[in-house]
GROMACS .gro file of C-alpha atoms in nm:
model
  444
    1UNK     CA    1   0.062   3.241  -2.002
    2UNK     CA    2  -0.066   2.964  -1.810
    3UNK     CA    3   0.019   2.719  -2.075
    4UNK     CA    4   0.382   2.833  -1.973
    5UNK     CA    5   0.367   2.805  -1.668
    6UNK     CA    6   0.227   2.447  -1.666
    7UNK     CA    7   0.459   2.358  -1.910
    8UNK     CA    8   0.734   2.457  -1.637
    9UNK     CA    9   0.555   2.319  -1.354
   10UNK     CA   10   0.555   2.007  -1.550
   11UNK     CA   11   0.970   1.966  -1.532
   12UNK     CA   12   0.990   2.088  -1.155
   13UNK     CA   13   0.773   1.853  -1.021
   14UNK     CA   14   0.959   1.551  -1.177
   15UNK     CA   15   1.267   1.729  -1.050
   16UNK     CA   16   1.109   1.740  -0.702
   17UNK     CA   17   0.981   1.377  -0.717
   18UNK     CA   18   1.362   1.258  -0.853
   19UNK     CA   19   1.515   1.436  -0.549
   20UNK     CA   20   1.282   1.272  -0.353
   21UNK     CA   21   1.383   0.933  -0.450
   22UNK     CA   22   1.722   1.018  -0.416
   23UNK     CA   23   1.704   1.076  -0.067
   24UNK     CA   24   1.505   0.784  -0.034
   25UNK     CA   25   1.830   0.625  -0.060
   26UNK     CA   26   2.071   0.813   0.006
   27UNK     CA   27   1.986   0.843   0.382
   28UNK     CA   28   2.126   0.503   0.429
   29UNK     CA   29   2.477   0.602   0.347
   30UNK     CA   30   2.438   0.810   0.748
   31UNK     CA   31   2.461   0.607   1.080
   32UNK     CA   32   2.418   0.884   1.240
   33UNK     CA   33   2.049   0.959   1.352
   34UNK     CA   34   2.142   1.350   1.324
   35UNK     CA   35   2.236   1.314   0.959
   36UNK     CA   36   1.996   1.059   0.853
   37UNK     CA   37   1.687   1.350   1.010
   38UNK     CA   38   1.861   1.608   0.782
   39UNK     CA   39   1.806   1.393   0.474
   40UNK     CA   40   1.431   1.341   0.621
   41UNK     CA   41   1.369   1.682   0.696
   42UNK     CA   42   1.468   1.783   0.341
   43UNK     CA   43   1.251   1.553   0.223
   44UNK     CA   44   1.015   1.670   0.441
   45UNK     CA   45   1.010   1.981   0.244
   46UNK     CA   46   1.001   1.881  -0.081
   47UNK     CA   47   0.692   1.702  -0.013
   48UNK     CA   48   0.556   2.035   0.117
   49UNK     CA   49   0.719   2.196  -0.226
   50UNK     CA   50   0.575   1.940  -0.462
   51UNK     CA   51   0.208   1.989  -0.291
   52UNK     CA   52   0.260   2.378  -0.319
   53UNK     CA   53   0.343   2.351  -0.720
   54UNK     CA   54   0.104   2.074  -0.782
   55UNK     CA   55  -0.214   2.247  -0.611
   56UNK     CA   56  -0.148   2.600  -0.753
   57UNK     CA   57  -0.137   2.492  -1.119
   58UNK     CA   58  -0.484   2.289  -1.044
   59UNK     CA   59  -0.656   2.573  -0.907
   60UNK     CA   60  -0.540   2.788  -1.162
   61UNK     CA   61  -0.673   2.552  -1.419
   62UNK     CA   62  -0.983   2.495  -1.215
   63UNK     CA   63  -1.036   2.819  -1.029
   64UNK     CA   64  -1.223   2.578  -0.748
   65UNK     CA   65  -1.183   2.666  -0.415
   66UNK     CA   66  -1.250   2.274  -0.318
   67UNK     CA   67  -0.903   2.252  -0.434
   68UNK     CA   68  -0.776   2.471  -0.192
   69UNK     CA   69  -0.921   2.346   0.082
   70UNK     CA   70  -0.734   2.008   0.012
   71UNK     CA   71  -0.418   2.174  -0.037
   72UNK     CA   72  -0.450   2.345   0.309
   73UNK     CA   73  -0.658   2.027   0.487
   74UNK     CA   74  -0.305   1.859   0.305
   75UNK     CA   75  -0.037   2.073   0.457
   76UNK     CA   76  -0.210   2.044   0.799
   77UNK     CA   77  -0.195   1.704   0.791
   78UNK     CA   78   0.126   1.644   0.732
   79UNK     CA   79   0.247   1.930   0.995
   80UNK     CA   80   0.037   1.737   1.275
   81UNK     CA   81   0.121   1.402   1.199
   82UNK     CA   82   0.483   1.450   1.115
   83UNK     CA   83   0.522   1.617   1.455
   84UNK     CA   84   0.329   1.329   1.687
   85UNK     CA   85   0.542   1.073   1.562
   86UNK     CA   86   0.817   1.308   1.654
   87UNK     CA   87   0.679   1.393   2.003
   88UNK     CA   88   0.545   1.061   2.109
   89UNK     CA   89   0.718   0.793   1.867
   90UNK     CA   90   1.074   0.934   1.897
   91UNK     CA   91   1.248   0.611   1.787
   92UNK     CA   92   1.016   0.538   1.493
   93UNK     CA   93   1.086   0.518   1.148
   94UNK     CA   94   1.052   0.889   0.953
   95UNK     CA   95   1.146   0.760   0.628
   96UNK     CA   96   0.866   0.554   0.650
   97UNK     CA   97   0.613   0.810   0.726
   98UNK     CA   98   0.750   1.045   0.482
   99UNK     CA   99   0.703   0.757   0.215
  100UNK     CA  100   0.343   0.751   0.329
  101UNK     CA  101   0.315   1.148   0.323
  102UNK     CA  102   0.447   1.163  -0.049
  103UNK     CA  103   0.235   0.865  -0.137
  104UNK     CA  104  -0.131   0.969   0.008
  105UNK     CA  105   0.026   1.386  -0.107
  106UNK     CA  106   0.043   1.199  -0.498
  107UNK     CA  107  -0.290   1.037  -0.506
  108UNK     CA  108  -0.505   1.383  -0.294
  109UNK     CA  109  -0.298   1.552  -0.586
  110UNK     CA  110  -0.475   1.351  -0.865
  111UNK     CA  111  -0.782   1.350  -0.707
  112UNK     CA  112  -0.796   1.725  -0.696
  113UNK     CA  113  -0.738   1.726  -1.074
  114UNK     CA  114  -1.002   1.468  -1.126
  115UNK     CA  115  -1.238   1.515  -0.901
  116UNK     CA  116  -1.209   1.764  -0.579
  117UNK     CA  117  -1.521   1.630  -0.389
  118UNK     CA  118  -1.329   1.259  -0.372
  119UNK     CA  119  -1.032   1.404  -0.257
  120UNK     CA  120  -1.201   1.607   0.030
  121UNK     CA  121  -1.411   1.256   0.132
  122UNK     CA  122  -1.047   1.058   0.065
  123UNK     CA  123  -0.918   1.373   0.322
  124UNK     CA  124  -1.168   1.266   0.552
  125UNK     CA  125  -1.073   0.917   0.617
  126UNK     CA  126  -0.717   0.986   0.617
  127UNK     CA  127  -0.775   1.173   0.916
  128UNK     CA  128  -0.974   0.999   1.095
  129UNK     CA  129  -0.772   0.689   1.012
  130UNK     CA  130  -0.450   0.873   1.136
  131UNK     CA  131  -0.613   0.931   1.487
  132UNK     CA  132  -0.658   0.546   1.516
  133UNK     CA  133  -0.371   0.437   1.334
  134UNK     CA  134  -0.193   0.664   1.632
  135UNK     CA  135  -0.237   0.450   1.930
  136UNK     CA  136  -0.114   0.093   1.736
  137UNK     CA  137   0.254   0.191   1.784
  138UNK     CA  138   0.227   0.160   2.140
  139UNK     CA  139  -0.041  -0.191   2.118
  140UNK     CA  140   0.216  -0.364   1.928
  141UNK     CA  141   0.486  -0.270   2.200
  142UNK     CA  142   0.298  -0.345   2.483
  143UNK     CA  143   0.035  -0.596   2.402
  144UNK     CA  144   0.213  -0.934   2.421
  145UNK     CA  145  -0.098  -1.117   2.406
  146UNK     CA  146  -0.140  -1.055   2.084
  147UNK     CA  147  -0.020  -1.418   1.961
  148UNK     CA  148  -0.240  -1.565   2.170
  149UNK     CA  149  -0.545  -1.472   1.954
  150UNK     CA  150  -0.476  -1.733   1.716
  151UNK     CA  151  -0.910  -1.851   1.657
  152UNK     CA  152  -0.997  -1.500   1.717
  153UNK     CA  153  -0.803  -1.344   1.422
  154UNK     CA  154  -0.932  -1.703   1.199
  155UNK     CA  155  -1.314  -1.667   1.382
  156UNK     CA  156  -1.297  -1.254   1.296
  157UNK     CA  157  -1.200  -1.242   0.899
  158UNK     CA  158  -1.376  -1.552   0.790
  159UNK     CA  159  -1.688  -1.373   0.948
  160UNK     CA  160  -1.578  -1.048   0.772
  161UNK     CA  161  -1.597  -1.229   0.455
  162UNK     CA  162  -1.880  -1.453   0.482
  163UNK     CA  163  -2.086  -1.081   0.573
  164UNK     CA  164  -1.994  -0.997   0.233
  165UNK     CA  165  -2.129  -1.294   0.052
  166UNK     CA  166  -2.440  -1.305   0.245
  167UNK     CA  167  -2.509  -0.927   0.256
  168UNK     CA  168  -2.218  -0.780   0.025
  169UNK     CA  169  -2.337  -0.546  -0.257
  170UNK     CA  170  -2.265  -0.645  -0.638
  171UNK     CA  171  -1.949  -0.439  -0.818
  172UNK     CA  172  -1.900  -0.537  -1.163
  173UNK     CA  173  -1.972  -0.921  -1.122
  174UNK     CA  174  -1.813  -0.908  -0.768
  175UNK     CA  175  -1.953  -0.859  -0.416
  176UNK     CA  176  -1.685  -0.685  -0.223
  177UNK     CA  177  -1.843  -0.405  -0.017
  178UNK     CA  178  -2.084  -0.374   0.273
  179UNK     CA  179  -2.339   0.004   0.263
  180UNK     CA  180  -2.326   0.099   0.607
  181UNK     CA  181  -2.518   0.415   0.637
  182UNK     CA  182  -2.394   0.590   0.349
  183UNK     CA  183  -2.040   0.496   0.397
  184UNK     CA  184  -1.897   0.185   0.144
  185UNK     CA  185  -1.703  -0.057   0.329
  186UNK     CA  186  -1.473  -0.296   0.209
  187UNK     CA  187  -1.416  -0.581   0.509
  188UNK     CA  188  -1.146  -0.779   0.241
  189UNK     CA  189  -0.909  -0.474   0.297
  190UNK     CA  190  -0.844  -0.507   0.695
  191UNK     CA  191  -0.932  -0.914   0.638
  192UNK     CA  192  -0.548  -0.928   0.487
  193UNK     CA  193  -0.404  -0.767   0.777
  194UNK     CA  194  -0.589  -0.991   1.031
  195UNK     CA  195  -0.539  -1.293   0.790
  196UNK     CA  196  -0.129  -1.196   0.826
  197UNK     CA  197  -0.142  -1.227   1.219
  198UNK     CA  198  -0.381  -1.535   1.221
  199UNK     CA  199  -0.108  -1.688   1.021
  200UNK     CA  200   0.216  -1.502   1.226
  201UNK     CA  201   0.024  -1.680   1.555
  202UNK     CA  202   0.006  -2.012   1.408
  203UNK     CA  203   0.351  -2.052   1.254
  204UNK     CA  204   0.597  -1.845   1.486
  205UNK     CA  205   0.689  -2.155   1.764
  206UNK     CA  206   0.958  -2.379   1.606
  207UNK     CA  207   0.768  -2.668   1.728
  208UNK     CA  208   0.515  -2.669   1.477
  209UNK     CA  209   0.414  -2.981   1.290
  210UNK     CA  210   0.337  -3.082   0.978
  211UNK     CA  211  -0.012  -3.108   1.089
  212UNK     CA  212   0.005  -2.763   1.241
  213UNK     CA  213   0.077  -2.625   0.902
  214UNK     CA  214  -0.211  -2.875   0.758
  215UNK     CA  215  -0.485  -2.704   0.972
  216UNK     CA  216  -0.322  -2.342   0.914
  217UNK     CA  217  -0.340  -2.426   0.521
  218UNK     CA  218  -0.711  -2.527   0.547
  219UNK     CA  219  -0.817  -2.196   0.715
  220UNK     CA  220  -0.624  -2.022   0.445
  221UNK     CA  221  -0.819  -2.219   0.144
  222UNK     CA  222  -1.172  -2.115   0.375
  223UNK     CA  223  -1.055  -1.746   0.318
  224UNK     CA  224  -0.985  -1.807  -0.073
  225UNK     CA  225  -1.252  -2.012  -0.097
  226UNK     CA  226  -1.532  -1.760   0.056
  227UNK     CA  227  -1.379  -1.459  -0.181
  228UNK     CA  228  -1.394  -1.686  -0.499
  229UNK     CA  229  -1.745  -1.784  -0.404
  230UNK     CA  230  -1.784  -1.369  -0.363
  231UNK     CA  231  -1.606  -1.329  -0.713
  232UNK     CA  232  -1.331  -1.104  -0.553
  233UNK     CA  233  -1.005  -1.279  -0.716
  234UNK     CA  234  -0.836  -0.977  -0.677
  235UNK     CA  235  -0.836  -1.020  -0.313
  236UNK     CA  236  -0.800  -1.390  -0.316
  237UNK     CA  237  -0.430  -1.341  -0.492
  238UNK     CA  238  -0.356  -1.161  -0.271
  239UNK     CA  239  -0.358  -1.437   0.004
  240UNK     CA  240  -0.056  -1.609  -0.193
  241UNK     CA  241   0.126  -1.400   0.134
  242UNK     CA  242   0.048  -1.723   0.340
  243UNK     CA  243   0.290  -1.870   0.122
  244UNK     CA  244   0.580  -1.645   0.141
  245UNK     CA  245   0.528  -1.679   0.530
  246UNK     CA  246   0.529  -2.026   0.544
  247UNK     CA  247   0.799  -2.121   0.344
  248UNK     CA  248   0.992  -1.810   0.573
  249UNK     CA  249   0.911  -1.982   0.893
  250UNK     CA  250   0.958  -2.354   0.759
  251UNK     CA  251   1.298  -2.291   0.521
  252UNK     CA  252   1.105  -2.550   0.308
  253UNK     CA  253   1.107  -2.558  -0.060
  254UNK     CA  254   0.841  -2.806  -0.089
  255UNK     CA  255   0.564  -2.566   0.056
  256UNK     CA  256   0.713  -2.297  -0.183
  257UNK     CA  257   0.668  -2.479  -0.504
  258UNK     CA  258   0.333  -2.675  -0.349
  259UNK     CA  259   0.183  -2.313  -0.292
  260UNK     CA  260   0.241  -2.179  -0.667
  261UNK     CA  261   0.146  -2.480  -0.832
  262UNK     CA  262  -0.224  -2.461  -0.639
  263UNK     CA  263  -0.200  -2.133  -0.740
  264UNK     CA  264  -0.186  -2.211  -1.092
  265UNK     CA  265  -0.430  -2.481  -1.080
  266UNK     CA  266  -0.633  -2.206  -0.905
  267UNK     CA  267  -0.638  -1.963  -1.177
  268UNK     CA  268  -0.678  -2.233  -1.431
  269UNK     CA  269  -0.996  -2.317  -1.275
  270UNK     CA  270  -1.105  -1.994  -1.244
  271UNK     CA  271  -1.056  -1.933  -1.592
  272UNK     CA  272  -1.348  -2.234  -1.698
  273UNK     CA  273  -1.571  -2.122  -1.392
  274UNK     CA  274  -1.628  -1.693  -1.439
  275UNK     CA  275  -1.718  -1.544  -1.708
  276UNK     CA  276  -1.580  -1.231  -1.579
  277UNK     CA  277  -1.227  -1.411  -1.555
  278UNK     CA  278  -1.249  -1.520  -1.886
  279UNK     CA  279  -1.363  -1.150  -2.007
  280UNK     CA  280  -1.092  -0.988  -1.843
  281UNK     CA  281  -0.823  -1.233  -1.968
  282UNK     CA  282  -0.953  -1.221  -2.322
  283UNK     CA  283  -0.919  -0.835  -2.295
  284UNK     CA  284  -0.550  -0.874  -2.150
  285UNK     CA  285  -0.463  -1.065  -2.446
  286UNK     CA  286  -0.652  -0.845  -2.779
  287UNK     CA  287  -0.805  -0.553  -2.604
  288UNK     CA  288  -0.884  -0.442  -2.960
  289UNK     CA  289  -1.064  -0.754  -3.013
  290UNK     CA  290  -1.305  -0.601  -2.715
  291UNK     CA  291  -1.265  -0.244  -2.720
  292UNK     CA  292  -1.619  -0.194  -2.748
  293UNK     CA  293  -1.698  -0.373  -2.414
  294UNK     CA  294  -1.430  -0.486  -2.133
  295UNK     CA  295  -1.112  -0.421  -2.377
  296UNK     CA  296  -1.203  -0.070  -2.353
  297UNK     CA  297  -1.064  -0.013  -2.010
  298UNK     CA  298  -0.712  -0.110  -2.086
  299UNK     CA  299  -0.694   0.092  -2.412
  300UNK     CA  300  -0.796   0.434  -2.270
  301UNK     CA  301  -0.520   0.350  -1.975
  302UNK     CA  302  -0.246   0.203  -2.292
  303UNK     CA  303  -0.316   0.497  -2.446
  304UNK     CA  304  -0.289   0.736  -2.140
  305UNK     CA  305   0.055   0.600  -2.027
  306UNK     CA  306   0.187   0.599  -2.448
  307UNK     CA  307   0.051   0.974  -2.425
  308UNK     CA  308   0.239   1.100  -2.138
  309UNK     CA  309   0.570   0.973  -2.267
  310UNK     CA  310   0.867   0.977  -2.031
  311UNK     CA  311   0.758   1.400  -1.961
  312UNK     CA  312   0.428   1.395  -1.925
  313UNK     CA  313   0.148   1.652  -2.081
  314UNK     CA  314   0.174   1.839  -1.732
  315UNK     CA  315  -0.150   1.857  -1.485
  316UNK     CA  316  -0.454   1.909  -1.625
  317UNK     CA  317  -0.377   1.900  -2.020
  318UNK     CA  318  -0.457   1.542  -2.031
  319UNK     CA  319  -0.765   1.342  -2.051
  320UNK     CA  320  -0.770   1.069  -1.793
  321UNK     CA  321  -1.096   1.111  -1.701
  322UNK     CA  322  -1.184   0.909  -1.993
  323UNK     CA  323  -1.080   0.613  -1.852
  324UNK     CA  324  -1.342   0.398  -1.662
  325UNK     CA  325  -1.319   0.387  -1.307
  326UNK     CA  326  -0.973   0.613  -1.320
  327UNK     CA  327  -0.968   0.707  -0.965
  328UNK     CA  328  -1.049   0.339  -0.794
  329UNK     CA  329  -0.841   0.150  -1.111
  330UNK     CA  330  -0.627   0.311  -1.330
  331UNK     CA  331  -0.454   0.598  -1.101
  332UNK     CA  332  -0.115   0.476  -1.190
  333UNK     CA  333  -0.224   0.541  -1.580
  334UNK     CA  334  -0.399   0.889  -1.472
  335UNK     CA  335  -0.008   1.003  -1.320
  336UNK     CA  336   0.161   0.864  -1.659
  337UNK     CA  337  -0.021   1.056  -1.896
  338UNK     CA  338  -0.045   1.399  -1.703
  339UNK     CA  339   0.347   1.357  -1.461
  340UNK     CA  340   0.540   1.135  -1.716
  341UNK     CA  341   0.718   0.808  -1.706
  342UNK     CA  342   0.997   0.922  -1.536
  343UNK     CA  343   0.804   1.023  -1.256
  344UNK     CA  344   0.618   0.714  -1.251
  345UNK     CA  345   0.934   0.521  -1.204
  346UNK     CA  346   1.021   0.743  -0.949
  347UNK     CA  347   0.701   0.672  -0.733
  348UNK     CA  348   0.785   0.297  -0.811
  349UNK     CA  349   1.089   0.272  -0.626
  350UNK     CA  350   0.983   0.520  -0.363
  351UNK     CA  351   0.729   0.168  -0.266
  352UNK     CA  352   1.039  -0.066  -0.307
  353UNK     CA  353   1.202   0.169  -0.094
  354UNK     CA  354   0.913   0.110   0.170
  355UNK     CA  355   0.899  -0.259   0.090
  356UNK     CA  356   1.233  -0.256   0.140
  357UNK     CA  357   1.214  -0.064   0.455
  358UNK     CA  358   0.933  -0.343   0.602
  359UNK     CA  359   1.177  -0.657   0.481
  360UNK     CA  360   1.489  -0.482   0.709
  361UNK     CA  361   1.267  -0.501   1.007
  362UNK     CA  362   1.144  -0.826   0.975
  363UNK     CA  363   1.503  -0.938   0.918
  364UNK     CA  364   1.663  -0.734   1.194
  365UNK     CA  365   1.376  -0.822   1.428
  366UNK     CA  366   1.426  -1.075   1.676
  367UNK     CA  367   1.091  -1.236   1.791
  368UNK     CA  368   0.934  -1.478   1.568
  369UNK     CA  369   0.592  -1.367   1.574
  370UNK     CA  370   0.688  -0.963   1.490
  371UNK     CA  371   0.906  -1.091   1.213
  372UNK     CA  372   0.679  -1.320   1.028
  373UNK     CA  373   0.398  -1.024   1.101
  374UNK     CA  374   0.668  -0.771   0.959
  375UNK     CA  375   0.685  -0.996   0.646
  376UNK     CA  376   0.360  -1.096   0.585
  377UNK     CA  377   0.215  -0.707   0.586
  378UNK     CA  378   0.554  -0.609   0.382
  379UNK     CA  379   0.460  -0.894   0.072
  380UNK     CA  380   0.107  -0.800   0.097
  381UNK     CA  381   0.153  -0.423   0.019
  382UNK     CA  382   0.451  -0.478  -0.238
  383UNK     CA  383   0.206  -0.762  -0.417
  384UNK     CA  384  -0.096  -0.534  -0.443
  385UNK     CA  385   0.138  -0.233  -0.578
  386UNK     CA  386   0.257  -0.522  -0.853
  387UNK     CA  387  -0.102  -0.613  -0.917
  388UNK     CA  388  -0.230  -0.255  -0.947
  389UNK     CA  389   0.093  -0.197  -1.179
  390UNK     CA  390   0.140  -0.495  -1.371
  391UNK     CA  391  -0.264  -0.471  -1.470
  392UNK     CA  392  -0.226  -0.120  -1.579
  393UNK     CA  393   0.053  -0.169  -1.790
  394UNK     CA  394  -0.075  -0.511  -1.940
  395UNK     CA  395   0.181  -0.683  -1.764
  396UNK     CA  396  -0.128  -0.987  -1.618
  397UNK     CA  397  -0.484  -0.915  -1.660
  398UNK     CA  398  -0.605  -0.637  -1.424
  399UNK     CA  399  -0.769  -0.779  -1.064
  400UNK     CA  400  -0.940  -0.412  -0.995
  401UNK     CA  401  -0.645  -0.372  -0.668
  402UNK     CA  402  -0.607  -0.033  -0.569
  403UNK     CA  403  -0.260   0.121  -0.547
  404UNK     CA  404  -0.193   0.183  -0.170
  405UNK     CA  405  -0.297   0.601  -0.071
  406UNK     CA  406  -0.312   0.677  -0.419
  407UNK     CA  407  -0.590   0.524  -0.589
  408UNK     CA  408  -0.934   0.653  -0.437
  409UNK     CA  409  -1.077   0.375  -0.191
  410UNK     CA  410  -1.210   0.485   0.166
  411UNK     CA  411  -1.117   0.065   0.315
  412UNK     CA  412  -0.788   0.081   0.129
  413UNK     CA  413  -0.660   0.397   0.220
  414UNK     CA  414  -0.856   0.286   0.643
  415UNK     CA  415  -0.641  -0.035   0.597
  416UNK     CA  416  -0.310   0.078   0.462
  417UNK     CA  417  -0.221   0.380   0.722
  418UNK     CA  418  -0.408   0.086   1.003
  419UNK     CA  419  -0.098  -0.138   0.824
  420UNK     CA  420   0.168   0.152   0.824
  421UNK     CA  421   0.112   0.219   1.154
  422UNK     CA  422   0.147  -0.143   1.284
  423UNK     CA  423   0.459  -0.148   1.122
  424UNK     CA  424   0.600   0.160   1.260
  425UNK     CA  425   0.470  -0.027   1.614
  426UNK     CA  426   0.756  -0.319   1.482
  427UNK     CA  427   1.031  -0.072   1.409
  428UNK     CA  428   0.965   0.045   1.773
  429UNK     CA  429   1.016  -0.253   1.900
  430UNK     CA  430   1.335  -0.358   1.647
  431UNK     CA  431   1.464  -0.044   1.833
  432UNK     CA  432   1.401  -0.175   2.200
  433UNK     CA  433   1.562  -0.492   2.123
  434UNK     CA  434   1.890  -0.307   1.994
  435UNK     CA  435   1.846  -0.125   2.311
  436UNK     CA  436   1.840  -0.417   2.537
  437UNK     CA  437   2.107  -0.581   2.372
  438UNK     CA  438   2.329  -0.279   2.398
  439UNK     CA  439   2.277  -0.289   2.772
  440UNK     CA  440   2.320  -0.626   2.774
  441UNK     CA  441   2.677  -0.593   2.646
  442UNK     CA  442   2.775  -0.352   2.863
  443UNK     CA  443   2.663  -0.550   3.136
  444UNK     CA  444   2.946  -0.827   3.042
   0.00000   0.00000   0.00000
């Protein structure tokens, strides 16, 4: 009997997750705010539905009670912070929070099939990051100092980083965390979002020279330079967003094309430098030629994603747990096998949908500084999805990103809603621009 019924679970939770991404973008054929919140509300709900389905078949399976206790932590969660942002944030941006609800709902889902007592510690920060990430709205509307800061934001992260390499602990070959007490810290993860307004402060005024961008270029090789020295290249690529933003704020080619060909050198000399670089590269190319040792990783996840098919097995009749480092790694493998292709496609363009969302604002945005902020945090989260992705699926060799609040990472999931939130405080402020301008016209 309960073979059945996960069997039938298994075909109404892709039909809840393609609804989902329906909506997703549908709700830009409204203009009107009262239609577009019908769309979000129903989304809303199938979030709530998809939790329901996806939890009961676990504990069924299980018969934990640590599973129900994320379900219910879950559904709170998304009752209280769906309703502040309606109560205190009425002009902010619900698809994007619902993207974030069905995103961190997906990865406490997987974690409750793999392991409960990471989803109730991955519960724990979400909350508490919530709280803070609560109050940024509001800084980035009214704290118009914050592009003044330029040294701080440089001083702060290169700090951050150089902590790490001094005091950082060792994972596999790289030192990317700091033990504080207990709790694993990982300063790279909020070092991109400061990194992203060190840059938005230094390239915003029009009157920048060449030797502006020089001495902006030169704090950007420090922050590569102190993560290669750390042996965290996954983090490093991901600074390839100073490139996007200065090519946005210069219109020049030159810096385009001069940014991916050090890039390539980069990796090139990488390659000779690491042995880890060289491991994980050989393994991209003939995993079977080292599937004893680091080819084994991307063979279980291969094999994972070629097991679920475009179906899936359904929750809990896979084996994902024989992957190495599943939760951190290879989550997007873990939802293949067990929710299917199609619903891994699904979840794909639910995060275009959000990078989408993040590129709008930047666009629509007026001031310089907001905008190139707006773009730099909108490249940096649609990079590390194509990382996490394209490693999984043998697309490049795997850098060991997480996927944003899915994979299981305290820093990443601190850093992401911290990054969510500072974008919702940029939509805010898109939305008091239109205002003004409204009034404005009316005026004349």
């Amino acid at each position: 009997m309960l073979n059945i019924i996960v069997e039938i679970s298994k075909y109404l939770i892709l039909l809840i997750m393609i609804l989902y991404t329906l909506e997703s973008f549908w709700v830009f054929r409204y203009e009107e705010n009262y239609d577009q919140r019908y769309v979000l509300r129903n989304q809303l709900l199938l979030i709530i539905f998809l939790n329901f389905t996806a939890f009961l078949i676990i504990f069924l399976q299980t018969e934990e009670l640590k599973v129900l206790y994320i379900f219910a932590a879950l559904i709170l969660y998304l009752i209280i912070v769906q309703a502040l942002y309606r109560v205190f944030y009425k002009t902010s941006s619900l698809l994007l929070l619902n993207h974030m609800c069905m995103l961190l709902s997906i990865g406490f889902i997987m974690l409750a099939r793999l392991d409960a007592d990471s989803g109730l510690r991955q519960m724990a920060i979400a909350v508490a990051a919530t709280a803070l990430a609560m109050v940024i709205p509001v800084m980035i509307r009214k704290m118009y100092f914050l592009k003044k800061l330029t040294w701080l934001y440089a001083g702060v992260g290169i700090l951050l980083l150089l902590l790490v390499l001094v005091a950082g602990s060792n994972v596999n070959g790289a030192k990317i965390n700091i033990n504080l007490g207990g709790f694993v810290f990982q300063p790279s993860e909020f070092v991109k979002i400061i990194f992203v307004f060190f840059v938005a402060s230094r390239l915003y005024k029009k009157s920048a020279t060449f030797m502006d961008h020089v001495i902006t270029t030169a704090v950007a090789a420090a922050y590569v330079l102190i993560l290669v020295l750390s042996r965290d290249l996954g983090s490093a690529v991901v600074f390839f967003t100073y490139v996007v933003m200065l090519y946005v704020a210069t219109k020049k080619p030159i810096y385009l094309l001069a940014g991916l060909g050090s890039g390539c050198i980069a990796a090139v000399i990488a390659y000779f430098l690491f042995a880890h670089v060289r491991q994980r590269v050989v393994a991209w190319q003939d995993p079977f030629s080292v599937w004893e040792t680091s080819g084994y990783q991307i063979l279980q996840g291969l094999f994972a994603i070629g097991a679920g098919g475009w179906l899936g097995v359904g929750l809990g009749n896979g084996s994902p747990e024989l992957i190495p480092f599943v939760q951190q790694d290879y989550m997007f493998a873990a939802i293949c096998e067990e929710l299917g292709g199609l619903f891994a496609i699904c979840m794909i363009l639910v995060c275009m949908s959000m990078f989408l969302l993040v590129v709008n604002i930047s666009y629509r945005i007026k001031k310089r500084f907001y905008k190139l902020i707006a773009l730099g945090l909108g490249t940096e989260y649609a990079f590390q999805v194509f990382l996490t992705i394209g490693g999984v699926s043998k697309f490049i060799p795997m850098t060991g990103i997480t996927l944003p609040l899915v994979s299981y990472g305290g820093s990443s999931v601190l850093a992401t809603i911290i990054m969510l939130a500072i974008i919702q405080g940029l939509y805010i402020l898109r939305e008091d621009e239109d205002e003004e301008f409204e009034r404005q016209k009316e005026k004349i």
